[in-house]
mmCIF file with all atom_site columns, C-alpha atoms in Angstrom:
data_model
loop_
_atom_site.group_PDB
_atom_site.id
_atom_site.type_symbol
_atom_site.label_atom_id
_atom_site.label_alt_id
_atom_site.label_comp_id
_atom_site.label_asym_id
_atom_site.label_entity_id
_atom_site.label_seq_id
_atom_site.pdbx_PDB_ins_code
_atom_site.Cartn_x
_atom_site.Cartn_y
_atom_site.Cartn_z
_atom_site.occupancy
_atom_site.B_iso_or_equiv
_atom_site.pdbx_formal_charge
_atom_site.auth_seq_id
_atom_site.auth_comp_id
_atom_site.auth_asym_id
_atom_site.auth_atom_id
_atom_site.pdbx_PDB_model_num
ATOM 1   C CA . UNK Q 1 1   ? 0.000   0.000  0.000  1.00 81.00 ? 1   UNK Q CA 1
ATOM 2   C CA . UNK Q 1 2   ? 1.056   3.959  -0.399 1.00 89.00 ? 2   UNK Q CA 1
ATOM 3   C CA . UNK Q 1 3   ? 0.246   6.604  0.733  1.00 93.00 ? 3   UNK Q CA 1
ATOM 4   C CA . UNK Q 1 4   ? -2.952  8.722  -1.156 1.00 93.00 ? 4   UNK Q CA 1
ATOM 5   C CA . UNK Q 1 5   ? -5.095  11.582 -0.728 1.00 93.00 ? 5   UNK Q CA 1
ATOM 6   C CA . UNK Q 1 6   ? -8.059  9.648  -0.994 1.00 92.00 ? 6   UNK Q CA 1
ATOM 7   C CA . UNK Q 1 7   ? -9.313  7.367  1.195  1.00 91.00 ? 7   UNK Q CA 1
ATOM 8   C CA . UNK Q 1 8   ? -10.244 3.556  0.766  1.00 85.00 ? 8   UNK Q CA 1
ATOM 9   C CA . UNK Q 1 9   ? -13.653 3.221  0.398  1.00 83.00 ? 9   UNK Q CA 1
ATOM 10  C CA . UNK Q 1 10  ? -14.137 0.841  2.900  1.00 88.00 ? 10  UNK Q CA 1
ATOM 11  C CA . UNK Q 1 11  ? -11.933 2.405  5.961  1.00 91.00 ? 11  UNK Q CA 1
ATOM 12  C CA . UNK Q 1 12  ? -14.191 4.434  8.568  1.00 92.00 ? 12  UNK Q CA 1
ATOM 13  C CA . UNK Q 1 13  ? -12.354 6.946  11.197 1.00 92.00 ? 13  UNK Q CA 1
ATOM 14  C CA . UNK Q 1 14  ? -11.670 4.315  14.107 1.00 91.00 ? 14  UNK Q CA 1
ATOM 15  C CA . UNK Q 1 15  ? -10.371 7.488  16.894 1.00 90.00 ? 15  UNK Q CA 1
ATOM 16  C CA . UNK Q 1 16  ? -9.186  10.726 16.643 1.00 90.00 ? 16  UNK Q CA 1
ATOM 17  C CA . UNK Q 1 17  ? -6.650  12.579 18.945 1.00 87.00 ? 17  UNK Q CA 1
ATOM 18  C CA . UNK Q 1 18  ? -6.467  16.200 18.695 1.00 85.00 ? 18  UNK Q CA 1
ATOM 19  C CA . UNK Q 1 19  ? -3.502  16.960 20.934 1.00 77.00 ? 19  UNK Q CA 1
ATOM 20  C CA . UNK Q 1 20  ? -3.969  21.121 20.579 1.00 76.00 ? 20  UNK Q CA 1
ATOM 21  C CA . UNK Q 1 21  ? -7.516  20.874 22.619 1.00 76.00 ? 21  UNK Q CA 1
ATOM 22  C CA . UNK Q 1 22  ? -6.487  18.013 24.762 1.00 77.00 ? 22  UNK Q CA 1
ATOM 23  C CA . UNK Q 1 23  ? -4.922  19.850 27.112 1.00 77.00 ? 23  UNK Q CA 1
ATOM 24  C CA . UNK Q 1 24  ? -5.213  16.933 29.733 1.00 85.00 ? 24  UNK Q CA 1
ATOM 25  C CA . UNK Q 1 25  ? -2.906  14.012 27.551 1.00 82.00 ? 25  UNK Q CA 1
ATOM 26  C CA . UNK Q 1 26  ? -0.727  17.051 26.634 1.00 80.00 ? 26  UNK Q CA 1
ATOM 27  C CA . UNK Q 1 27  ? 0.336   17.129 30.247 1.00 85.00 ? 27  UNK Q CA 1
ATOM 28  C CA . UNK Q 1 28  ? 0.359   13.679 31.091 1.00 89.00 ? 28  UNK Q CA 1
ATOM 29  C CA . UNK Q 1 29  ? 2.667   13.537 27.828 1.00 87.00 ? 29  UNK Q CA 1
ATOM 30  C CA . UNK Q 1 30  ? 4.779   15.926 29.117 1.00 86.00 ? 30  UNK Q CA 1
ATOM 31  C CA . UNK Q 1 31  ? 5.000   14.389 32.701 1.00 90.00 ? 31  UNK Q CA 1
ATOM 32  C CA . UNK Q 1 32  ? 5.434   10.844 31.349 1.00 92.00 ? 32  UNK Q CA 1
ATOM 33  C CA . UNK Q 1 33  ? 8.543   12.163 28.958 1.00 89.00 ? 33  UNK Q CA 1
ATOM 34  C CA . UNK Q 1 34  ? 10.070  13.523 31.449 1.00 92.00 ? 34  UNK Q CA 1
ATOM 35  C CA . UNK Q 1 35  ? 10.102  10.014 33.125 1.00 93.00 ? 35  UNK Q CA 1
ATOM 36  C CA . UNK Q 1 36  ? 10.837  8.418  29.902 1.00 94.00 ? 36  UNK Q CA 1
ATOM 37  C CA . UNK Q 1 37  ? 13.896  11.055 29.521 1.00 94.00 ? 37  UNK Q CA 1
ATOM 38  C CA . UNK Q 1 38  ? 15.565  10.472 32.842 1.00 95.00 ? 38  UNK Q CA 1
ATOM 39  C CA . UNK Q 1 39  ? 15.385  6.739  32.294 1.00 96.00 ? 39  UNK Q CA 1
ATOM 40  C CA . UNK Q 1 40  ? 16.861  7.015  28.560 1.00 95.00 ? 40  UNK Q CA 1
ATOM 41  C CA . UNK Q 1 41  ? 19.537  9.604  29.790 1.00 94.00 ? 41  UNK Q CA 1
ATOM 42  C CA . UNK Q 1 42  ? 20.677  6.984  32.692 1.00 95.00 ? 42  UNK Q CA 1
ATOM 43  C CA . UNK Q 1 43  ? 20.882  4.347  29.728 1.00 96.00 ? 43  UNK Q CA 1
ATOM 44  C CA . UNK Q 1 44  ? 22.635  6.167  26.733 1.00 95.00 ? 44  UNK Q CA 1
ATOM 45  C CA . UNK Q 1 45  ? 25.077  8.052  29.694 1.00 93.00 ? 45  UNK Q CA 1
ATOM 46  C CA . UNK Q 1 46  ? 25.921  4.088  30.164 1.00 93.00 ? 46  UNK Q CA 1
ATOM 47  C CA . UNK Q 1 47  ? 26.533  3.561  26.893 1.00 92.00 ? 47  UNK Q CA 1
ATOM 48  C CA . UNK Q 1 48  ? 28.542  6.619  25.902 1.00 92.00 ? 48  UNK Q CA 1
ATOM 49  C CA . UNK Q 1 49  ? 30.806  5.907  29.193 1.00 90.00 ? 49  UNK Q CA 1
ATOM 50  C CA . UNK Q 1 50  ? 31.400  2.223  28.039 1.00 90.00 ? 50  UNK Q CA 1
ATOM 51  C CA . UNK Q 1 51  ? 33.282  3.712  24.694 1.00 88.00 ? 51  UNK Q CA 1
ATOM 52  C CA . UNK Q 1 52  ? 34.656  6.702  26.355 1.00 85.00 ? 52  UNK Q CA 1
ATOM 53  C CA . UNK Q 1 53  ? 35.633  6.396  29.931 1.00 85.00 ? 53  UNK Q CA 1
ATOM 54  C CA . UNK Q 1 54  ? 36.951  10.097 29.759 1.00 80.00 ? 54  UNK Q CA 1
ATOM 55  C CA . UNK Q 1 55  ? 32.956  11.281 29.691 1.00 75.00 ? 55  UNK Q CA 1
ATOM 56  C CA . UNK Q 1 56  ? 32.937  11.787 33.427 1.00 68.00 ? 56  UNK Q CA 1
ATOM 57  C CA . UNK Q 1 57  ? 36.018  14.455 32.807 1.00 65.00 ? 57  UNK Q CA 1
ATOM 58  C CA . UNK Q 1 58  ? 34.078  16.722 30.574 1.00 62.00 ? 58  UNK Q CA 1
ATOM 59  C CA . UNK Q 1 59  ? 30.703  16.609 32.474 1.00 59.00 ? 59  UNK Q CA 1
ATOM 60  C CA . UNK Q 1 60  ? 32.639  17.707 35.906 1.00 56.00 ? 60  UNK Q CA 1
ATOM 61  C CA . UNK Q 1 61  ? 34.274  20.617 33.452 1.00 53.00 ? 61  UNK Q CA 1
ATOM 62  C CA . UNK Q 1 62  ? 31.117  21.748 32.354 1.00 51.00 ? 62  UNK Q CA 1
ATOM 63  C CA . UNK Q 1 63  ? 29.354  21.751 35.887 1.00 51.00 ? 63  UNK Q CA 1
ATOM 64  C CA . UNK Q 1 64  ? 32.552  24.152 37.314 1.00 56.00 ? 64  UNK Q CA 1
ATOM 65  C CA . UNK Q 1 65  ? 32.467  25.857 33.828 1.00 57.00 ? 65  UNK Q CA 1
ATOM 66  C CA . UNK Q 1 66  ? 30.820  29.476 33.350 1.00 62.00 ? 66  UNK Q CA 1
ATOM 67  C CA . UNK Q 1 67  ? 26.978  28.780 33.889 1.00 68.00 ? 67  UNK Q CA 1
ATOM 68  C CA . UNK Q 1 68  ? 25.665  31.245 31.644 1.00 75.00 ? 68  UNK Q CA 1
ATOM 69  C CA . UNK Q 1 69  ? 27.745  29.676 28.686 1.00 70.00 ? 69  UNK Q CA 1
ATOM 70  C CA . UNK Q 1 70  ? 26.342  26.098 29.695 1.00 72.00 ? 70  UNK Q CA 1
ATOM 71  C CA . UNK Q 1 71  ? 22.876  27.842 29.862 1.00 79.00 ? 71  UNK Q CA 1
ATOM 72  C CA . UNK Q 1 72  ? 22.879  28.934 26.295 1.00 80.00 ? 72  UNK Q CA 1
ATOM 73  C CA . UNK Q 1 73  ? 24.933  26.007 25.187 1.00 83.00 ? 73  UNK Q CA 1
ATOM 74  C CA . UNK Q 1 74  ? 22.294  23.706 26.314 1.00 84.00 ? 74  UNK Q CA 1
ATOM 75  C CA . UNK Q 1 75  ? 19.276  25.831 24.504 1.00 88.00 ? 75  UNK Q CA 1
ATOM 76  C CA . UNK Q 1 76  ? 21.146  25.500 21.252 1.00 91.00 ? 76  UNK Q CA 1
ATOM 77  C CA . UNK Q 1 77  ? 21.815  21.887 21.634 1.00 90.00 ? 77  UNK Q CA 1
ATOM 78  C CA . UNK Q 1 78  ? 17.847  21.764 22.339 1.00 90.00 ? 78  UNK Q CA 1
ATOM 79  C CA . UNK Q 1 79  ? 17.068  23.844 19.162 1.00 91.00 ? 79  UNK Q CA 1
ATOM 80  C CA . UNK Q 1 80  ? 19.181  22.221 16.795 1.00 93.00 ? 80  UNK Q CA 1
ATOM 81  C CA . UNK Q 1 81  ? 17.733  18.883 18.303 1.00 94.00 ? 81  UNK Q CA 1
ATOM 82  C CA . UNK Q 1 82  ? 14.661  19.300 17.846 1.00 93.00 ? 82  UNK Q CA 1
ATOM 83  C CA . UNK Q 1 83  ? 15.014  20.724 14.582 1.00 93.00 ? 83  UNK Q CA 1
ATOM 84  C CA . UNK Q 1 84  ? 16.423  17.524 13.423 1.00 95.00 ? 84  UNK Q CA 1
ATOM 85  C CA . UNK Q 1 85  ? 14.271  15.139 14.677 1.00 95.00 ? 85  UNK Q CA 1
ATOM 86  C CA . UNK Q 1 86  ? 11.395  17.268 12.750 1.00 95.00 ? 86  UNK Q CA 1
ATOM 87  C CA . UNK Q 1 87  ? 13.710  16.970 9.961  1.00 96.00 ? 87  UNK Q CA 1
ATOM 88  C CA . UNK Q 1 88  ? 13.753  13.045 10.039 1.00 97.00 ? 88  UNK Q CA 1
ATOM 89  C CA . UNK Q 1 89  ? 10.462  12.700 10.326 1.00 96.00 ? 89  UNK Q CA 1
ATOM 90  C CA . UNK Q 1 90  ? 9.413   15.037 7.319  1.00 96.00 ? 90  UNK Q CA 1
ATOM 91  C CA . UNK Q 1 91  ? 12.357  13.499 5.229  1.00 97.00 ? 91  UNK Q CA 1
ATOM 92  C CA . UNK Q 1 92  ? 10.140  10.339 5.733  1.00 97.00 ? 92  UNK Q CA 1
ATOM 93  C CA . UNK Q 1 93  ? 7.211   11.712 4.840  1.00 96.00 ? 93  UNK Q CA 1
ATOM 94  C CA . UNK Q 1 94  ? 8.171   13.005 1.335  1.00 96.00 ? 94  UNK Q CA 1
ATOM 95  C CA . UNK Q 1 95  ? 10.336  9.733  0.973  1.00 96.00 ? 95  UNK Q CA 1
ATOM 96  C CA . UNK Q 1 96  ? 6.712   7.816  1.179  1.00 96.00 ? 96  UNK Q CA 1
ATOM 97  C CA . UNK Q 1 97  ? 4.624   10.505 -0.707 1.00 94.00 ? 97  UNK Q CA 1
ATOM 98  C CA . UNK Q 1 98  ? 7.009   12.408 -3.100 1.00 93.00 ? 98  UNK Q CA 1
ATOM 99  C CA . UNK Q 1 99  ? 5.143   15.347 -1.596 1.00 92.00 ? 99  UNK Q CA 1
ATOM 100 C CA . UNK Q 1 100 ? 7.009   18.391 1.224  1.00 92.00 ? 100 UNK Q CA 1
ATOM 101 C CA . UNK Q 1 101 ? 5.192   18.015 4.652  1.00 94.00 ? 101 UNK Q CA 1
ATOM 102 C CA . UNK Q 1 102 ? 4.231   20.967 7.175  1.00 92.00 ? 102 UNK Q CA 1
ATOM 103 C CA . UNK Q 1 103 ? 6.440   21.677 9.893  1.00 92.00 ? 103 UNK Q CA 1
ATOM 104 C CA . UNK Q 1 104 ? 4.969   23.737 12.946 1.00 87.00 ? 104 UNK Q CA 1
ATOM 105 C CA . UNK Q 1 105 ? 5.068   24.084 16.695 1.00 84.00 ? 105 UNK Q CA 1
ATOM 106 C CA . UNK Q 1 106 ? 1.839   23.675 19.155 1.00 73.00 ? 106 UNK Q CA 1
ATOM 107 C CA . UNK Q 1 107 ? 2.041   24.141 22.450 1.00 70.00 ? 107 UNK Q CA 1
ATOM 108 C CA . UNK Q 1 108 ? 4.782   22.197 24.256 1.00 68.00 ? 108 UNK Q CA 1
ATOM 109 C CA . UNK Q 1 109 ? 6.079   19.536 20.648 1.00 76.00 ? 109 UNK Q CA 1
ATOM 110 C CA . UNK Q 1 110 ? 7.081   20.467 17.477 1.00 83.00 ? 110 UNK Q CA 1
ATOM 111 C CA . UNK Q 1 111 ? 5.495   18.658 14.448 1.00 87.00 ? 111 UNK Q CA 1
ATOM 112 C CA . UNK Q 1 112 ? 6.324   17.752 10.758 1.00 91.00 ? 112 UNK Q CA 1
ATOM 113 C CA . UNK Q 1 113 ? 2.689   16.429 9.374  1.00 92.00 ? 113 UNK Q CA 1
ATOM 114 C CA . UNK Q 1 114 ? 0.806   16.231 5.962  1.00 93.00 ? 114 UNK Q CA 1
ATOM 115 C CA . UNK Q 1 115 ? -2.531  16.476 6.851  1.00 92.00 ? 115 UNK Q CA 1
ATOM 116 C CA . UNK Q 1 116 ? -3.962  16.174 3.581  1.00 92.00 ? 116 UNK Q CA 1
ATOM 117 C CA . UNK Q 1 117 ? -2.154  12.501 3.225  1.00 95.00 ? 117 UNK Q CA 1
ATOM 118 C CA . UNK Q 1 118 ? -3.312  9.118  4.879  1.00 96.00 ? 118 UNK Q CA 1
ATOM 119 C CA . UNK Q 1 119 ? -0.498  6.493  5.290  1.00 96.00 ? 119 UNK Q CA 1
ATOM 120 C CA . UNK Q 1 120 ? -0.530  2.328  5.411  1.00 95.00 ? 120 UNK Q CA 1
ATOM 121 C CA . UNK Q 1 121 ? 0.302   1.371  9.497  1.00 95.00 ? 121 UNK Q CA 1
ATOM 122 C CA . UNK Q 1 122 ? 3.546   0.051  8.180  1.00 95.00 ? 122 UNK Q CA 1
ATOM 123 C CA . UNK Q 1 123 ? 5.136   2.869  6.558  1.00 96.00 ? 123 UNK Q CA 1
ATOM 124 C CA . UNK Q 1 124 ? 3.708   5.572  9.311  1.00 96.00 ? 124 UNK Q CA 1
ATOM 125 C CA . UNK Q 1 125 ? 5.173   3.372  11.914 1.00 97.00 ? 125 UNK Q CA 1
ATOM 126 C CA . UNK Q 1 126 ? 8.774   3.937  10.087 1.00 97.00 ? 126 UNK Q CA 1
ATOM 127 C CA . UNK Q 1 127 ? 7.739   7.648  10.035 1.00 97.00 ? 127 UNK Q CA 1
ATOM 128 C CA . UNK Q 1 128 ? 6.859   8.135  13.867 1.00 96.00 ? 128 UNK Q CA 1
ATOM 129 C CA . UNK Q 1 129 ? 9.726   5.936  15.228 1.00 97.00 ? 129 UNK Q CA 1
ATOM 130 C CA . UNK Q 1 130 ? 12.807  6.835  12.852 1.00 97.00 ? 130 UNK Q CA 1
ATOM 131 C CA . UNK Q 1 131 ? 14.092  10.159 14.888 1.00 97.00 ? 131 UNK Q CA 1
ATOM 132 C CA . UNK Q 1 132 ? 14.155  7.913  17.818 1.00 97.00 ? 132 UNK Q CA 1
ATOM 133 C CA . UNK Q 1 133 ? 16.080  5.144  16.239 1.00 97.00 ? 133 UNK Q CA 1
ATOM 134 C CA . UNK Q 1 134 ? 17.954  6.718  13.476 1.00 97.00 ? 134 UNK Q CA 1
ATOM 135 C CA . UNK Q 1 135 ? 19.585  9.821  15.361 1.00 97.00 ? 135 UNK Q CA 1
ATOM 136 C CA . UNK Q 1 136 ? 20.864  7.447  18.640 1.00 96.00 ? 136 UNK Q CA 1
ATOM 137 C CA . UNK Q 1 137 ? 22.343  5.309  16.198 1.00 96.00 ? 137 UNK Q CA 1
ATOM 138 C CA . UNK Q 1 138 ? 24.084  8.184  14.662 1.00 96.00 ? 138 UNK Q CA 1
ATOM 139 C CA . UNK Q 1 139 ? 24.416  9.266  17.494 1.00 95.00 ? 139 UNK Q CA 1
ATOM 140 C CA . UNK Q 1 140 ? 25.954  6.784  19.574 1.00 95.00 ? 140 UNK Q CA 1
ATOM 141 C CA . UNK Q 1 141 ? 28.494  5.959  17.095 1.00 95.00 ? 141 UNK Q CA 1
ATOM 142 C CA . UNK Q 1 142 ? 29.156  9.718  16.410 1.00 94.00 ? 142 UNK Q CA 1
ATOM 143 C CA . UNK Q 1 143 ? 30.428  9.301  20.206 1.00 90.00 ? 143 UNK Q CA 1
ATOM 144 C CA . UNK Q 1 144 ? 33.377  7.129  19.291 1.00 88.00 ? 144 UNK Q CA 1
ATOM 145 C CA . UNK Q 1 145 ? 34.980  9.491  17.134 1.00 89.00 ? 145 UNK Q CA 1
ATOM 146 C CA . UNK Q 1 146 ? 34.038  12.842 17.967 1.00 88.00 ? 146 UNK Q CA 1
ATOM 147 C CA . UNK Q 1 147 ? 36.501  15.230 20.130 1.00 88.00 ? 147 UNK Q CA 1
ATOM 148 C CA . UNK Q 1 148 ? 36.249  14.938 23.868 1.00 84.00 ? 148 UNK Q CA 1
ATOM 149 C CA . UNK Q 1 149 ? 34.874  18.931 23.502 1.00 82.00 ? 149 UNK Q CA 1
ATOM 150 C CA . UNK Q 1 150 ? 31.758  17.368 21.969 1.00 85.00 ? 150 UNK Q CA 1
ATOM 151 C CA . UNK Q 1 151 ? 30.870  14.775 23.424 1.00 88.00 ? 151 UNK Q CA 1
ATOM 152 C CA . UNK Q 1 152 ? 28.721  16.488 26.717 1.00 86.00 ? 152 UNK Q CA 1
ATOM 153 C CA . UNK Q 1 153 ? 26.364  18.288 23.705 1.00 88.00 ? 153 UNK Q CA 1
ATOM 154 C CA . UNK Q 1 154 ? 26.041  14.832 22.195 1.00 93.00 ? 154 UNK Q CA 1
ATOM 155 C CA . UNK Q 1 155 ? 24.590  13.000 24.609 1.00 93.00 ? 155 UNK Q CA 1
ATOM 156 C CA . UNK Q 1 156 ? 22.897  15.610 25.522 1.00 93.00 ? 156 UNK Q CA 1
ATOM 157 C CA . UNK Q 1 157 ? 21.465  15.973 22.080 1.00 95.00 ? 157 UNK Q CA 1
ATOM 158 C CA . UNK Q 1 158 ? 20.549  12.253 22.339 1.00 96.00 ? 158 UNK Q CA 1
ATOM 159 C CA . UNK Q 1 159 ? 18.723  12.515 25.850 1.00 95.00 ? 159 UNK Q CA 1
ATOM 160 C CA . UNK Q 1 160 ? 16.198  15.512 24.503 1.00 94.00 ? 160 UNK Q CA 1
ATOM 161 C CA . UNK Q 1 161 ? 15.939  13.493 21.040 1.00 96.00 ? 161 UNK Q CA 1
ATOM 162 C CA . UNK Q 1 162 ? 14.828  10.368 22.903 1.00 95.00 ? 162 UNK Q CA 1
ATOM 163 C CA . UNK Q 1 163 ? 12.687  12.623 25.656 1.00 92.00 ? 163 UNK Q CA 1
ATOM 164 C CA . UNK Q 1 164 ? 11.083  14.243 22.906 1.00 89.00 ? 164 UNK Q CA 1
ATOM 165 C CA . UNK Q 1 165 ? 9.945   11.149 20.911 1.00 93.00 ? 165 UNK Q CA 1
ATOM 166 C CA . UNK Q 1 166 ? 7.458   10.537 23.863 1.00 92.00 ? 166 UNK Q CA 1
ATOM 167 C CA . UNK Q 1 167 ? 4.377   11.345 21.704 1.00 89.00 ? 167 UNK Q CA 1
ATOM 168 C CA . UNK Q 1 168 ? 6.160   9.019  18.666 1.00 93.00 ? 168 UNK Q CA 1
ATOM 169 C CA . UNK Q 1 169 ? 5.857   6.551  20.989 1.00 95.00 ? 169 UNK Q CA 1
ATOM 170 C CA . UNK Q 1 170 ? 2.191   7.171  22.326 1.00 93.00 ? 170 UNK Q CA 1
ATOM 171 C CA . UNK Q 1 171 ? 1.241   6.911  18.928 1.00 93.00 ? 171 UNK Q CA 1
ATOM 172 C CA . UNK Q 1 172 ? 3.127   4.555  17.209 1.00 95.00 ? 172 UNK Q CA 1
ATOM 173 C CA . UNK Q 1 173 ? 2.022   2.299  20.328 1.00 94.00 ? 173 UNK Q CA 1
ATOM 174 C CA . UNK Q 1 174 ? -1.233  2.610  19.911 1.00 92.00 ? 174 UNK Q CA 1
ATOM 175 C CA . UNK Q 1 175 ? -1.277  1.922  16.004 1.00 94.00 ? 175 UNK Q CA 1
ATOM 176 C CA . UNK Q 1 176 ? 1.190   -1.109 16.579 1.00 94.00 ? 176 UNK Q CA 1
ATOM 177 C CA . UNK Q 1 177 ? -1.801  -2.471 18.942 1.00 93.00 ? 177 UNK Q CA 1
ATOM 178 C CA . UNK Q 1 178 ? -4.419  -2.037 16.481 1.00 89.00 ? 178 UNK Q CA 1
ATOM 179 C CA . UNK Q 1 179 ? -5.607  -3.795 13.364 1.00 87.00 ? 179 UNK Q CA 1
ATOM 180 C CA . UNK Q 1 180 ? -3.392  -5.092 11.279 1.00 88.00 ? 180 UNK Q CA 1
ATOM 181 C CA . UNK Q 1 181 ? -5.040  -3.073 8.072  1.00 91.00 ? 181 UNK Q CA 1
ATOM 182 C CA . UNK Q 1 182 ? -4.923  0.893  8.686  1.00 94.00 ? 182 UNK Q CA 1
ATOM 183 C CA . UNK Q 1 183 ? -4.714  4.678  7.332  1.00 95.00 ? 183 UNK Q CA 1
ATOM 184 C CA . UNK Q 1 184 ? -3.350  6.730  9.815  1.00 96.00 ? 184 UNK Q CA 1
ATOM 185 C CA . UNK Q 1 185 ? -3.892  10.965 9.028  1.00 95.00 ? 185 UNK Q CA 1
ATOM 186 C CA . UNK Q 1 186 ? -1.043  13.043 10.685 1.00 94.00 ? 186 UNK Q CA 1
ATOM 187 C CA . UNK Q 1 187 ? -2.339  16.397 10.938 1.00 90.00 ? 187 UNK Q CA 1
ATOM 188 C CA . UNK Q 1 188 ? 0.404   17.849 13.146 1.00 86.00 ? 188 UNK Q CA 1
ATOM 189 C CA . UNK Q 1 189 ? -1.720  18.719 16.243 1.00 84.00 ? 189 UNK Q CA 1
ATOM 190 C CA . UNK Q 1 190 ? -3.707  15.558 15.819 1.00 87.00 ? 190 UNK Q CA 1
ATOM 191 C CA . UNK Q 1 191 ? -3.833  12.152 14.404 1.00 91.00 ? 191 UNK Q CA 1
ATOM 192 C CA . UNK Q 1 192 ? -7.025  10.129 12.552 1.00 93.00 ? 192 UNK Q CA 1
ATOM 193 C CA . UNK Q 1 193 ? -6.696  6.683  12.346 1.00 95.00 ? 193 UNK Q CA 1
ATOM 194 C CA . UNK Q 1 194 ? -9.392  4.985  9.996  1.00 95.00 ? 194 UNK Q CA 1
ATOM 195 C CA . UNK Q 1 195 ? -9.872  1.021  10.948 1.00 92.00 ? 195 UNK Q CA 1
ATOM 196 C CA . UNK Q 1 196 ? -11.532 -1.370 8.140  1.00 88.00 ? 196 UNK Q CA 1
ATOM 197 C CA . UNK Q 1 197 ? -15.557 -0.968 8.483  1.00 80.00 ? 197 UNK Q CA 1
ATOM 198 C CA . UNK Q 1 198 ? -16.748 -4.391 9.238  1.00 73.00 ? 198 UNK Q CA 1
ATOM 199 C CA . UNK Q 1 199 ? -19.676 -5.458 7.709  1.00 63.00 ? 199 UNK Q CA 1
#
């Protein structure tokens, strides 16, 4: 299956999450990533140590360092995070439609979305998990060769890519549950997912 403009026939809207009015999963979201963040910090700082011993060196340096320079270090590292993940995700999106998705911001996530486009379960699985899985792979082998200097503001990249792939995984969890048959309709602040009518 690919990805079309026009719906199958016999697919009926199954649920719909509109994440810009629902203020209440927004939070929970929020609260749960932050959870999900600390937990997949712990696990990639394990990681990164295990090739480079030396990590511990440069964190302590950065703690002493000039706070204000950390500060705005860290918001850039955020920005040019989450601009890449966004990136990923709409690279996948015009790889499966030959068409440029939306990018925007809502309140508290960033999106990349083509609203006007309904995709098989398969292929919008790849889309919603590949930021996740394709920058900490990068990522983590990035850490073996970059200089000492870079390595804090990598794993640091990786910790706020994997915290903010909390709603990638809310989603893509709930599709991967479902029927094995479905269009899923990324609107940025939402998501349709139409389920097989049965007869």
């Amino acid at each position: 299956m690919k990805p079309t403009q026009t719906l199958p026939g016999n697919f009926v809207l199954a649920w719909n999450l509109d994440l810009k009015h629902n203020t209440r999963l927004n939070i929970i979201l929020q609260v749960i990533g932050l959870g999900w963040m600390a937990l997949a910090g712990w696990l990639l700082t394990l990681c990164v140590r295990s090739m480079r011993p030396e990590l511990g060196t440069t964190l302590n340096a950065g703690l002493r360092g000039n706070m204000l320079i950390t500060l705005g270090l860290l918001i850039l590292v955020m920005a040019v995070t989450i601009l890449l993940h966004e990136m990923v995700h709409g690279f996948f999106f015009w790889l499966f439609a030959q068409h440029h998705p939306e990018f925007g911001i809502g309140t508290g996530y960033a999106f990349a979305a083509m609203p006007d486009w309904f995709f098989p379960k398969r292929q919008y699985l790849i889309i919603g998990l590949s930021p996740l899985i394709l920058l900490t792979v990068l990522g983590l082998t990035a850490c073996a060769f970059v200089p000492l200097t870079w390595l804090a503001a990598l794993l640091g990249a990786m910790i706020i890519n994997a915290g903010g792939a909390i709603g990638d995984l809310y989603i893509c969890g709930r599709i991967a549950l479902d029927a094995p048959e479905l269009w899923i309709k990324d609107t940025g602040d939402g998501f349709q997912l139409y389920r097989q009518r049965i007869e």
